[in-house]
XYZ file of C-alpha atoms in Angstrom:
675
model
C 82.778 -93.738 -2.296
C 82.573 -90.047 -3.222
C 85.843 -88.111 -3.079
C 84.907 -85.248 -0.715
C 88.048 -83.244 -1.464
C 87.265 -83.361 -5.208
C 83.683 -82.235 -4.559
C 84.916 -79.391 -2.398
C 87.262 -78.214 -5.152
C 84.433 -78.286 -7.728
C 82.187 -76.325 -5.393
C 84.922 -73.777 -4.798
C 85.456 -73.281 -8.543
C 81.711 -72.861 -9.144
C 81.478 -70.334 -6.328
C 84.415 -68.385 -7.698
C 82.840 -68.339 -11.148
C 79.629 -66.982 -9.685
C 81.548 -64.237 -7.888
C 83.335 -63.285 -11.126
C 80.028 -62.950 -12.956
C 78.605 -60.462 -10.458
C 81.410 -58.834 -8.518
C 84.552 -58.477 -10.674
C 85.063 -55.193 -12.636
C 83.922 -55.333 -16.267
C 87.446 -55.216 -17.747
C 88.422 -58.379 -15.833
C 85.238 -60.164 -16.856
C 85.779 -59.291 -20.492
C 89.333 -60.607 -20.476
C 87.975 -64.153 -20.505
C 86.106 -63.500 -23.768
C 87.798 -63.193 -27.155
C 87.153 -59.565 -28.185
C 85.665 -58.449 -31.456
C 87.967 -56.172 -33.471
C 86.127 -54.113 -36.078
C 87.931 -53.794 -39.412
C 88.152 -50.014 -39.462
C 91.027 -47.578 -38.885
C 91.017 -44.464 -36.706
C 92.809 -41.489 -38.283
C 93.625 -38.459 -36.155
C 94.283 -35.727 -38.710
C 96.293 -32.585 -38.016
C 95.987 -31.377 -41.623
C 99.559 -32.328 -42.461
C 100.554 -33.972 -45.739
C 101.820 -37.162 -44.093
C 98.502 -38.052 -42.444
C 96.704 -37.043 -45.613
C 98.936 -39.392 -47.619
C 98.097 -42.359 -45.393
C 94.414 -41.395 -45.481
C 94.541 -41.369 -49.284
C 96.100 -44.844 -49.269
C 93.337 -46.162 -47.000
C 90.648 -44.564 -49.174
C 92.107 -45.728 -52.475
C 92.654 -49.250 -51.148
C 89.076 -49.481 -49.857
C 89.923 -49.608 -46.140
C 87.170 -47.985 -44.046
C 88.318 -45.338 -41.606
C 87.005 -42.733 -39.187
C 88.728 -39.356 -39.429
C 88.993 -37.066 -36.411
C 90.123 -33.531 -37.227
C 92.477 -32.592 -34.429
C 91.906 -28.849 -34.742
C 88.105 -28.984 -34.932
C 86.198 -27.618 -31.961
C 83.336 -30.017 -32.650
C 85.406 -33.190 -32.875
C 84.623 -36.098 -30.557
C 86.709 -36.675 -27.443
C 88.859 -39.769 -27.774
C 88.152 -41.735 -24.634
C 87.374 -45.306 -23.637
C 83.751 -45.161 -24.811
C 84.763 -43.656 -28.150
C 87.245 -46.482 -28.710
C 85.429 -49.542 -27.393
C 82.151 -50.917 -26.082
C 80.307 -54.233 -25.748
C 78.218 -55.948 -28.448
C 76.130 -59.032 -27.615
C 78.036 -59.440 -24.373
C 81.407 -59.373 -26.136
C 83.952 -56.557 -25.780
C 84.387 -54.669 -29.049
C 87.362 -52.669 -30.253
C 85.939 -50.195 -32.751
C 89.229 -49.737 -34.605
C 91.850 -52.222 -35.742
C 94.567 -49.591 -36.092
C 95.324 -45.971 -35.215
C 97.051 -43.349 -37.371
C 98.420 -40.322 -35.507
C 100.329 -37.310 -36.837
C 103.135 -38.223 -34.419
C 103.633 -40.285 -31.270
C 101.524 -37.912 -29.137
C 99.691 -35.088 -30.909
C 97.601 -34.282 -27.799
C 100.409 -33.026 -25.542
C 102.054 -34.325 -22.406
C 99.722 -35.749 -19.782
C 96.813 -35.886 -22.224
C 93.875 -38.024 -21.132
C 93.164 -38.783 -24.807
C 96.653 -40.182 -25.369
C 96.319 -42.206 -22.161
C 93.015 -43.621 -23.424
C 94.598 -44.553 -26.752
C 97.576 -46.195 -25.061
C 95.304 -48.246 -22.809
C 93.131 -49.223 -25.767
C 96.084 -50.324 -27.876
C 97.510 -52.352 -25.018
C 94.203 -54.040 -24.161
C 93.294 -55.044 -27.708
C 96.697 -55.406 -29.352
C 95.963 -52.532 -31.745
C 98.885 -50.924 -33.572
C 99.687 -47.245 -34.102
C 101.383 -45.400 -36.981
C 103.274 -42.207 -36.152
C 102.924 -40.534 -39.558
C 105.879 -38.158 -39.150
C 108.022 -37.514 -36.119
C 111.631 -36.730 -35.244
C 114.368 -39.051 -34.053
C 114.469 -39.151 -30.249
C 114.350 -41.722 -27.432
C 110.571 -41.309 -27.064
C 110.165 -43.253 -30.316
C 113.026 -45.685 -29.750
C 115.765 -43.748 -31.578
C 118.908 -41.950 -30.560
C 119.062 -38.217 -31.140
C 120.440 -37.302 -34.547
C 123.676 -35.952 -33.070
C 124.556 -39.520 -32.041
C 125.250 -41.107 -35.423
C 122.164 -39.734 -37.122
C 121.176 -36.970 -39.504
C 118.550 -34.291 -39.998
C 117.966 -32.230 -43.105
C 117.068 -32.471 -46.769
C 116.636 -36.013 -48.085
C 116.299 -35.363 -51.836
C 118.062 -38.151 -53.730
C 118.734 -40.244 -50.602
C 119.317 -43.899 -51.480
C 117.458 -45.718 -48.718
C 117.126 -49.499 -48.455
C 114.751 -52.001 -46.886
C 116.517 -53.791 -44.011
C 116.614 -57.542 -43.472
C 113.780 -57.164 -40.937
C 111.769 -55.138 -43.450
C 112.273 -57.760 -46.160
C 110.881 -60.484 -43.917
C 108.251 -58.149 -42.487
C 105.876 -55.505 -43.835
C 107.981 -54.485 -46.856
C 108.768 -57.929 -48.258
C 107.093 -56.985 -51.556
C 109.867 -54.463 -52.341
C 113.044 -55.292 -54.188
C 115.158 -53.475 -51.621
C 115.931 -49.948 -52.796
C 113.817 -46.887 -51.967
C 115.223 -43.785 -53.646
C 113.888 -40.423 -52.491
C 112.741 -38.240 -55.373
C 114.999 -35.452 -56.568
C 113.126 -34.007 -59.523
C 114.565 -30.497 -59.333
C 117.820 -29.127 -57.982
C 116.009 -25.833 -57.407
C 113.204 -27.129 -55.154
C 113.659 -28.972 -51.802
C 111.322 -31.976 -51.980
C 111.666 -33.830 -48.674
C 113.064 -33.336 -45.187
C 113.520 -35.720 -42.324
C 115.540 -37.348 -39.583
C 117.599 -40.506 -39.397
C 118.383 -42.035 -36.014
C 120.158 -45.069 -34.660
C 117.862 -47.650 -33.040
C 117.687 -48.104 -29.274
C 116.463 -51.286 -27.517
C 112.872 -52.115 -28.551
C 113.207 -50.538 -31.999
C 113.431 -52.611 -35.199
C 114.466 -50.687 -38.299
C 112.633 -51.491 -41.543
C 114.105 -48.763 -43.776
C 117.490 -47.128 -43.358
C 120.073 -45.110 -45.254
C 123.809 -44.463 -44.996
C 125.023 -41.854 -42.520
C 128.778 -41.429 -42.409
C 130.361 -44.850 -41.984
C 127.136 -46.391 -40.646
C 123.389 -46.450 -41.291
C 120.425 -44.894 -39.509
C 116.701 -45.556 -39.580
C 113.923 -43.754 -41.441
C 111.077 -46.210 -40.727
C 110.862 -48.786 -37.969
C 108.758 -50.490 -35.312
C 109.035 -49.371 -31.691
C 107.676 -51.907 -29.211
C 107.232 -50.731 -25.613
C 104.774 -50.902 -22.737
C 102.761 -53.597 -24.519
C 102.275 -51.380 -27.593
C 103.690 -51.222 -31.130
C 104.259 -48.029 -33.112
C 105.428 -47.717 -36.707
C 107.704 -44.699 -36.575
C 108.252 -42.633 -39.738
C 110.847 -39.874 -39.451
C 110.540 -38.076 -42.787
C 107.869 -35.872 -44.307
C 106.051 -36.837 -47.515
C 102.933 -36.389 -49.570
C 100.708 -38.935 -51.289
C 102.324 -38.452 -54.710
C 105.997 -38.880 -53.844
C 107.510 -42.163 -54.971
C 109.178 -42.933 -51.629
C 105.773 -42.897 -49.929
C 104.043 -44.774 -52.720
C 106.575 -47.587 -52.386
C 106.037 -47.838 -48.624
C 102.277 -47.174 -48.507
C 101.213 -50.799 -48.945
C 103.517 -51.959 -46.156
C 102.315 -49.242 -43.793
C 98.709 -50.415 -44.211
C 99.650 -54.107 -43.904
C 101.654 -53.449 -40.743
C 98.896 -51.284 -39.231
C 96.148 -53.839 -39.870
C 98.347 -56.873 -39.139
C 97.662 -58.133 -42.645
C 93.867 -58.422 -42.254
C 91.714 -55.643 -43.670
C 88.953 -54.662 -46.028
C 90.164 -53.369 -49.372
C 92.826 -54.583 -51.747
C 95.568 -53.042 -53.853
C 97.402 -53.883 -57.083
C 99.925 -52.089 -59.284
C 98.238 -51.754 -62.678
C 99.631 -50.751 -66.063
C 97.952 -51.153 -69.440
C 98.667 -49.197 -72.619
C 96.175 -48.774 -75.470
C 97.617 -47.987 -78.899
C 94.898 -46.091 -80.806
C 94.529 -45.716 -84.589
C 96.168 -49.037 -85.471
C 96.025 -49.506 -89.291
C 95.134 -45.810 -89.772
C 97.635 -43.028 -90.580
C 97.976 -40.085 -88.179
C 98.435 -36.473 -89.308
C 101.868 -34.901 -88.747
C 102.761 -31.758 -86.783
C 104.249 -28.880 -88.777
C 107.046 -27.020 -87.022
C 106.708 -24.194 -89.557
C 102.965 -23.688 -89.001
C 102.845 -24.780 -85.351
C 99.742 -26.820 -86.070
C 98.757 -30.070 -87.786
C 97.839 -29.837 -91.477
C 94.920 -32.093 -92.282
C 93.459 -31.665 -88.826
C 90.945 -29.061 -87.682
C 92.076 -25.427 -87.275
C 95.446 -25.312 -89.025
C 95.558 -22.065 -91.023
C 97.758 -22.398 -94.078
C 97.854 -26.156 -93.827
C 96.046 -26.888 -97.062
C 98.350 -28.889 -99.303
C 100.903 -29.322 -96.507
C 99.433 -32.565 -95.181
C 101.766 -35.393 -94.153
C 101.010 -38.607 -92.300
C 102.719 -41.032 -89.948
C 102.055 -44.759 -90.143
C 103.783 -47.873 -88.898
C 105.689 -50.094 -91.322
C 106.071 -53.861 -91.367
C 109.478 -53.387 -89.700
C 107.784 -51.390 -86.918
C 105.277 -54.218 -86.453
C 108.075 -56.786 -86.238
C 109.914 -54.637 -83.689
C 106.731 -54.334 -81.617
C 106.324 -58.109 -81.384
C 109.979 -58.541 -80.378
C 109.746 -55.748 -77.804
C 106.626 -57.240 -76.222
C 108.343 -60.589 -75.833
C 111.507 -59.074 -74.366
C 109.540 -57.027 -71.820
C 106.879 -59.669 -71.050
C 104.286 -56.940 -71.497
C 101.314 -56.853 -73.867
C 99.924 -53.754 -75.594
C 96.290 -53.301 -76.641
C 95.829 -52.735 -80.373
C 92.936 -50.271 -80.759
C 92.208 -50.535 -84.460
C 90.397 -48.852 -87.369
C 90.210 -51.488 -90.094
C 88.352 -49.318 -92.584
C 90.898 -46.511 -92.332
C 93.563 -49.110 -93.013
C 91.699 -50.373 -96.071
C 91.406 -46.796 -97.364
C 95.160 -46.294 -96.944
C 95.815 -49.562 -98.757
C 93.613 -48.557 -101.688
C 95.475 -45.252 -101.978
C 98.889 -46.955 -101.874
C 99.034 -49.502 -104.695
C 96.708 -51.940 -102.956
C 99.434 -53.418 -100.734
C 99.891 -53.118 -96.975
C 102.784 -55.090 -95.499
C 102.296 -53.571 -92.047
C 98.714 -54.787 -91.725
C 99.744 -58.190 -93.038
C 102.441 -58.386 -90.356
C 100.138 -57.376 -87.506
C 97.461 -59.787 -88.667
C 100.032 -62.591 -88.881
C 101.031 -61.786 -85.258
C 97.413 -61.242 -84.153
C 97.590 -63.731 -81.266
C 100.414 -61.746 -79.653
C 98.204 -58.748 -78.925
C 94.919 -57.797 -77.347
C 92.544 -56.084 -79.788
C 89.908 -53.393 -79.151
C 87.351 -51.988 -81.610
C 88.081 -48.304 -82.450
C 85.309 -48.035 -85.100
C 85.790 -48.796 -88.796
C 86.956 -45.432 -90.154
C 87.362 -43.278 -87.009
C 84.594 -40.702 -87.660
C 83.375 -38.236 -85.057
C 80.341 -39.938 -83.481
C 78.818 -36.934 -81.758
C 77.059 -33.962 -83.281
C 77.693 -32.994 -86.869
C 80.666 -30.657 -86.530
C 80.706 -27.195 -88.015
C 84.435 -26.603 -88.527
C 83.928 -23.191 -90.093
C 83.962 -21.770 -86.582
C 86.854 -21.692 -84.110
C 86.403 -23.576 -81.917
C 84.155 -25.932 -83.878
C 80.467 -26.003 -82.996
C 77.539 -28.379 -83.339
C 75.525 -27.945 -86.532
C 71.841 -27.151 -85.970
C 68.859 -27.529 -88.288
C 66.385 -24.827 -89.231
C 64.452 -25.417 -86.045
C 67.590 -24.945 -83.925
C 67.964 -28.602 -82.987
C 71.420 -30.163 -82.901
C 72.135 -32.580 -85.726
C 73.566 -35.867 -84.473
C 75.212 -38.849 -86.135
C 72.467 -41.437 -86.393
C 72.146 -44.622 -84.408
C 72.387 -46.649 -87.615
C 75.634 -44.959 -88.681
C 77.243 -45.391 -85.271
C 76.150 -49.016 -85.160
C 77.595 -49.649 -88.624
C 80.972 -48.264 -87.561
C 81.092 -50.695 -84.642
C 79.698 -53.668 -86.554
C 81.882 -53.313 -89.669
C 85.066 -53.203 -87.597
C 84.013 -56.325 -85.693
C 83.228 -58.159 -88.923
C 86.580 -57.239 -90.486
C 88.395 -58.582 -87.412
C 86.432 -61.825 -87.516
C 87.291 -62.300 -91.181
C 90.987 -61.879 -90.354
C 90.879 -64.334 -87.455
C 91.411 -61.598 -84.886
C 89.840 -62.394 -81.533
C 88.431 -59.483 -79.576
C 85.906 -58.839 -76.847
C 82.934 -57.198 -78.550
C 81.776 -55.712 -75.252
C 84.745 -53.268 -75.411
C 84.824 -50.107 -77.540
C 87.011 -47.031 -77.946
C 85.419 -44.379 -80.152
C 87.539 -41.992 -82.210
C 88.571 -39.067 -79.980
C 86.176 -40.546 -77.398
C 83.479 -39.023 -79.600
C 79.809 -39.627 -79.026
C 80.445 -38.831 -75.380
C 79.897 -35.261 -74.240
C 82.706 -32.870 -75.177
C 82.712 -29.582 -73.301
C 82.082 -26.857 -74.153
C 80.807 -27.561 -77.674
C 78.796 -30.720 -77.008
C 77.398 -30.638 -73.492
C 75.674 -34.024 -73.668
C 76.231 -37.482 -75.088
C 74.932 -38.134 -78.571
C 71.402 -39.374 -77.716
C 71.842 -42.054 -80.400
C 75.025 -43.472 -78.850
C 73.526 -45.609 -76.076
C 71.196 -47.408 -78.483
C 74.013 -48.148 -80.922
C 76.140 -49.547 -78.078
C 73.263 -51.811 -77.052
C 72.768 -52.925 -80.674
C 76.338 -54.254 -80.706
C 76.610 -55.614 -77.168
C 79.030 -52.915 -76.012
C 79.272 -52.747 -72.218
C 82.569 -50.866 -71.742
C 83.247 -47.626 -73.631
C 86.492 -45.706 -73.166
C 86.466 -42.107 -71.961
C 89.213 -39.528 -71.435
C 90.324 -39.437 -67.803
C 91.527 -35.844 -68.169
C 87.907 -34.849 -68.890
C 85.882 -37.458 -67.018
C 87.877 -39.294 -64.323
C 84.812 -40.966 -62.831
C 83.096 -43.963 -64.370
C 79.508 -43.327 -65.481
C 76.706 -44.998 -67.358
C 75.985 -44.533 -71.061
C 72.720 -46.395 -71.431
C 73.483 -49.942 -70.338
C 77.246 -49.465 -70.874
C 79.805 -48.004 -68.455
C 82.735 -45.762 -69.260
C 86.345 -46.802 -68.665
C 88.435 -43.624 -68.183
C 91.872 -43.695 -69.820
C 94.959 -41.612 -68.989
C 96.317 -39.709 -72.013
C 100.107 -39.988 -72.217
C 102.082 -36.894 -73.139
C 103.493 -38.593 -76.233
C 101.740 -36.794 -79.039
C 99.651 -38.532 -81.709
C 100.870 -36.159 -84.437
C 104.624 -36.733 -84.029
C 106.778 -39.541 -85.346
C 110.239 -38.307 -84.342
C 111.913 -37.152 -81.150
C 112.561 -33.733 -82.700
C 108.886 -33.296 -83.622
C 107.890 -34.204 -80.070
C 110.256 -31.603 -78.594
C 109.169 -28.944 -81.083
C 105.454 -29.340 -80.330
C 106.194 -29.551 -76.600
C 108.061 -26.235 -76.825
C 105.104 -24.654 -78.623
C 102.745 -25.730 -75.845
C 104.940 -25.179 -72.796
C 107.206 -22.264 -73.717
C 106.223 -18.664 -73.052
C 105.505 -16.256 -75.881
C 108.803 -14.530 -75.195
C 110.536 -17.850 -75.923
C 108.582 -18.515 -79.111
C 105.828 -20.605 -77.552
C 102.059 -20.350 -77.819
C 101.698 -18.810 -74.376
C 99.065 -21.390 -73.385
C 101.060 -22.028 -70.214
C 100.955 -18.315 -69.336
C 97.214 -18.138 -69.945
C 96.494 -21.206 -67.804
C 98.913 -21.016 -64.848
C 96.674 -23.167 -62.644
C 96.965 -26.168 -64.935
C 100.222 -25.626 -66.809
C 103.780 -24.532 -66.037
C 105.942 -22.729 -68.573
C 109.371 -24.072 -69.425
C 112.162 -21.788 -68.168
C 113.633 -22.109 -71.665
C 112.733 -24.121 -74.765
C 114.037 -27.676 -74.979
C 116.802 -28.561 -77.395
C 114.850 -30.257 -80.187
C 117.626 -32.810 -80.659
C 117.920 -33.906 -77.034
C 114.852 -32.521 -75.249
C 112.577 -35.487 -75.789
C 114.855 -38.142 -74.310
C 116.390 -35.937 -71.623
C 113.320 -34.036 -70.391
C 110.018 -35.360 -71.714
C 110.668 -39.095 -71.345
C 111.712 -38.984 -67.644
C 108.814 -36.668 -66.831
C 106.224 -38.795 -68.606
C 107.632 -41.997 -67.094
C 107.344 -40.471 -63.597
C 103.717 -39.518 -64.263
C 102.854 -43.011 -65.493
C 104.695 -44.570 -62.546
C 102.625 -42.495 -60.119
C 99.493 -44.012 -61.633
C 100.977 -47.518 -61.445
C 101.878 -47.158 -57.773
C 98.554 -45.565 -56.787
C 96.314 -48.641 -57.207
C 94.880 -46.950 -60.305
C 93.636 -49.499 -62.864
C 92.829 -46.947 -65.584
C 94.695 -47.716 -68.819
C 96.958 -45.233 -70.579
C 96.575 -44.434 -74.246
C 98.897 -43.417 -77.086
C 98.735 -43.760 -80.884
C 100.220 -45.990 -83.559
C 102.365 -43.060 -84.724
C 104.336 -43.429 -81.490
C 105.464 -46.898 -82.632
C 106.634 -45.600 -86.020
C 109.712 -43.730 -87.277
C 111.723 -42.866 -84.101
C 109.400 -45.152 -82.092
C 108.971 -42.492 -79.427
C 106.835 -44.579 -77.083
C 109.398 -47.239 -76.243
C 111.777 -45.082 -74.140
C 108.844 -44.157 -71.871
C 107.592 -47.728 -71.526
C 111.113 -49.062 -70.989
C 111.717 -46.613 -68.169
C 108.408 -47.436 -66.478
C 108.805 -51.213 -66.732
C 112.528 -51.357 -65.939
C 112.198 -48.997 -62.980
C 109.202 -50.871 -61.621
C 110.898 -54.253 -61.821
C 113.991 -52.896 -60.067
C 111.852 -51.596 -57.197
C 109.509 -54.545 -56.590
C 109.942 -58.202 -55.774
C 108.472 -60.769 -58.143
C 105.613 -61.298 -55.671
C 104.166 -57.940 -56.805
C 104.115 -57.988 -60.622
C 102.517 -55.305 -62.751
C 98.896 -56.212 -63.467
C 98.246 -55.727 -67.194
C 94.510 -56.188 -67.577
C 91.868 -55.734 -70.241
C 89.504 -52.797 -70.680
C 86.605 -54.944 -69.486
C 88.507 -56.061 -66.380
C 89.258 -52.433 -65.572
C 85.617 -51.503 -66.073
C 84.519 -54.259 -63.689
C 87.107 -53.140 -61.130
C 85.967 -49.528 -61.238
C 82.283 -50.448 -60.966
C 82.970 -52.685 -57.968
C 84.932 -49.912 -56.293
C 82.115 -47.419 -56.809
C 79.577 -49.794 -55.244
C 81.949 -50.554 -52.364
C 82.680 -46.884 -51.657
C 78.962 -46.116 -51.605
C 78.272 -48.984 -49.209
C 80.993 -47.681 -46.882
C 79.717 -44.107 -47.113
C 76.184 -45.292 -46.340
C 77.419 -47.206 -43.285
C 76.103 -50.505 -44.654
C 79.244 -52.610 -44.208
C 79.934 -54.618 -41.054
C 83.248 -56.401 -40.731
C 85.117 -57.725 -37.738
C 87.608 -60.244 -36.496
C 87.160 -62.530 -33.490
C 90.321 -64.529 -32.937
C 91.077 -66.246 -36.232
C 87.546 -65.773 -37.648
C 86.729 -62.831 -39.940
C 83.140 -61.887 -40.807
C 82.201 -59.427 -43.562
C 78.621 -58.305 -44.272
C 77.756 -55.950 -47.138
C 74.513 -55.062 -48.952
C 73.163 -57.635 -51.368
C 74.902 -57.364 -54.726
C 77.937 -55.531 -53.329
C 81.167 -57.504 -53.625
C 83.660 -56.846 -50.825
C 87.426 -56.421 -51.279
C 89.306 -58.279 -48.535
C 93.009 -58.821 -47.840
C 94.284 -61.569 -45.530
C 97.452 -63.598 -44.894
C 98.550 -66.597 -46.922
C 96.844 -69.717 -45.587
C 93.476 -68.027 -45.057
C 90.454 -70.217 -45.873
C 86.992 -69.150 -47.001
C 84.007 -70.943 -45.526
C 81.862 -72.562 -48.187
C 78.470 -74.178 -47.727
C 80.357 -77.431 -47.197
C 83.969 -77.227 -46.121
C 86.482 -74.495 -46.976
C 88.618 -73.346 -49.900
C 91.771 -71.250 -50.205
C 90.880 -67.571 -50.092
C 91.836 -65.052 -52.726
C 94.767 -64.672 -55.088
C 98.383 -64.127 -54.099
C 99.789 -60.620 -54.513
C 102.651 -58.852 -52.721
C 102.866 -61.510 -50.034
C 99.195 -61.554 -49.044
C 95.954 -63.013 -50.411
C 93.160 -60.748 -51.603
C 89.992 -60.823 -53.656
C 86.606 -59.306 -54.342
C 84.407 -61.740 -52.494
C 80.751 -62.320 -51.637
C 78.796 -64.793 -49.488
C 78.401 -68.240 -50.938
C 75.049 -69.910 -51.630
C 72.699 -69.794 -48.613
C 75.159 -67.594 -46.673
C 74.475 -64.086 -45.398
C 78.105 -63.075 -44.805
C 81.634 -63.828 -45.926
C 83.411 -65.936 -43.316
C 87.171 -66.395 -43.381
C 89.399 -68.550 -41.196
C 92.826 -67.032 -40.661
C 95.904 -69.220 -40.215
C 96.739 -69.785 -36.568
């Protein structure tokens, strides 16, 4: 017998479903379908430094974003259709996160803010308030109730327990606000006590208690990350928090990835370096040093320096790159009784280092230099054509250095090369183009990655079939072996003429700042130059910048001037970060690959050729053929293979990330997020 009541219930359900499909408003119909959330961020920009800092972090990480200039008369109106639509019958949220200058930059009663609030509530999208003040509208008490407002220079803030288990778990705990000058205010902000619905992630002492600087305010079905201090993209307090801001905003799933990189190339290994003369204020033996003839002196590591280097590396768990000139070392040996204990020591410890070819004798590989002119110029033949070092001579410099290393049992990657003074590459203004013979010589020797000077050419570019790898020069001079020599040359460059300096700083105020007074040559290096150079290097480390730094073997000799800088960078870093976010110390080739992938990725984003979205726990990423996509996702994420799945990415800073591409017979990357 048929159960009539059961049949009636089935009929009623079917009828109701039919009514829903034709008569219920679209928003209700869509609620039954898992929405698609596009992996892109909306940035509403008021021109302030805080929004610009977050925008820079998104850009440098590889996170796609749409920027709306708040003050532009031609900007789009932020309404429901701007924020969402329907694709293939599925509701689509066009943005996975929203960055605003503050909690409501549109004004009270704004229809745009109402549209954003409704959007965030409907799709579970989060909002960052880049810089606001402490008040109940963002979940904080006013500052007069146990809070503070004013200058924050030198404030010792700390990640709270909630921050350590949440978006800032990669930090060691302390976040010190920069205080680089007692004469210049560097940051201002507010600290407030949390009200119900607010979870503090970063706080600092106020009186006998603590008050919040960064926290999450949950209300009305929405979540805001509230930041109550001003900052710019270069300040250390922002750089420390930047990763966590992006992870919180995107809920740990986004395009792009970030690492903290630090590599140091030591150029001229085995070769001597010319020494600065404090009497002549130039370097005898180098170009353009009037009166330097017969005053030449050199700086070169000893066996004891080599032994110290190996011990230091082990104690710091950090490896330097030995960028070597074997032929220059052999010349020095021949001129010094035929013995060379330093080279013997480095060769004995060869497995402890990475090695990079720096050419055999460090010649200039560009045009033939005419040093009779100041500045030097390129020599030309009778027909007016520039005379260049030949392809055969360049090739021999590369080949002979490789062969010497092989004979000594030194392992190196022959695809990497650093030329002397980055020569062969264009050098403005004297040599406006690359040596036309360089690319062929690189190809002859299998060179794919050639170093360039980041201060001249920060972008990677092609040299024939090779690509450049820009390097940051460190302000630890090649022609100094002692702290006093460093301070003396620094004074010459950065002191005004009235203070006995060269006046270069006065002549180039846009790029250089004069010292208010010369440094004490006995204390100036350690007290002024080292902290400044360590801060500069740390900014690169914390900015997801993989470019290596470079110094010279002279900096490991005599007073061993490099070590105080490296110690400060490494020790400071390891005090600031948890072990989940170690410094990434990679090779020149690995950096070259990273930069080339980033360039291809940025172009694909700019061309609008990347599609990426999340539906529930499934993430889909489509990019042009040959473009590898950077993706970050939570621990436990799986990548879909042709058959089955595999763990996605590599662990870093509490998440998993990787450059990834579709597998065989796949047209897109498909990830399965943990439930």
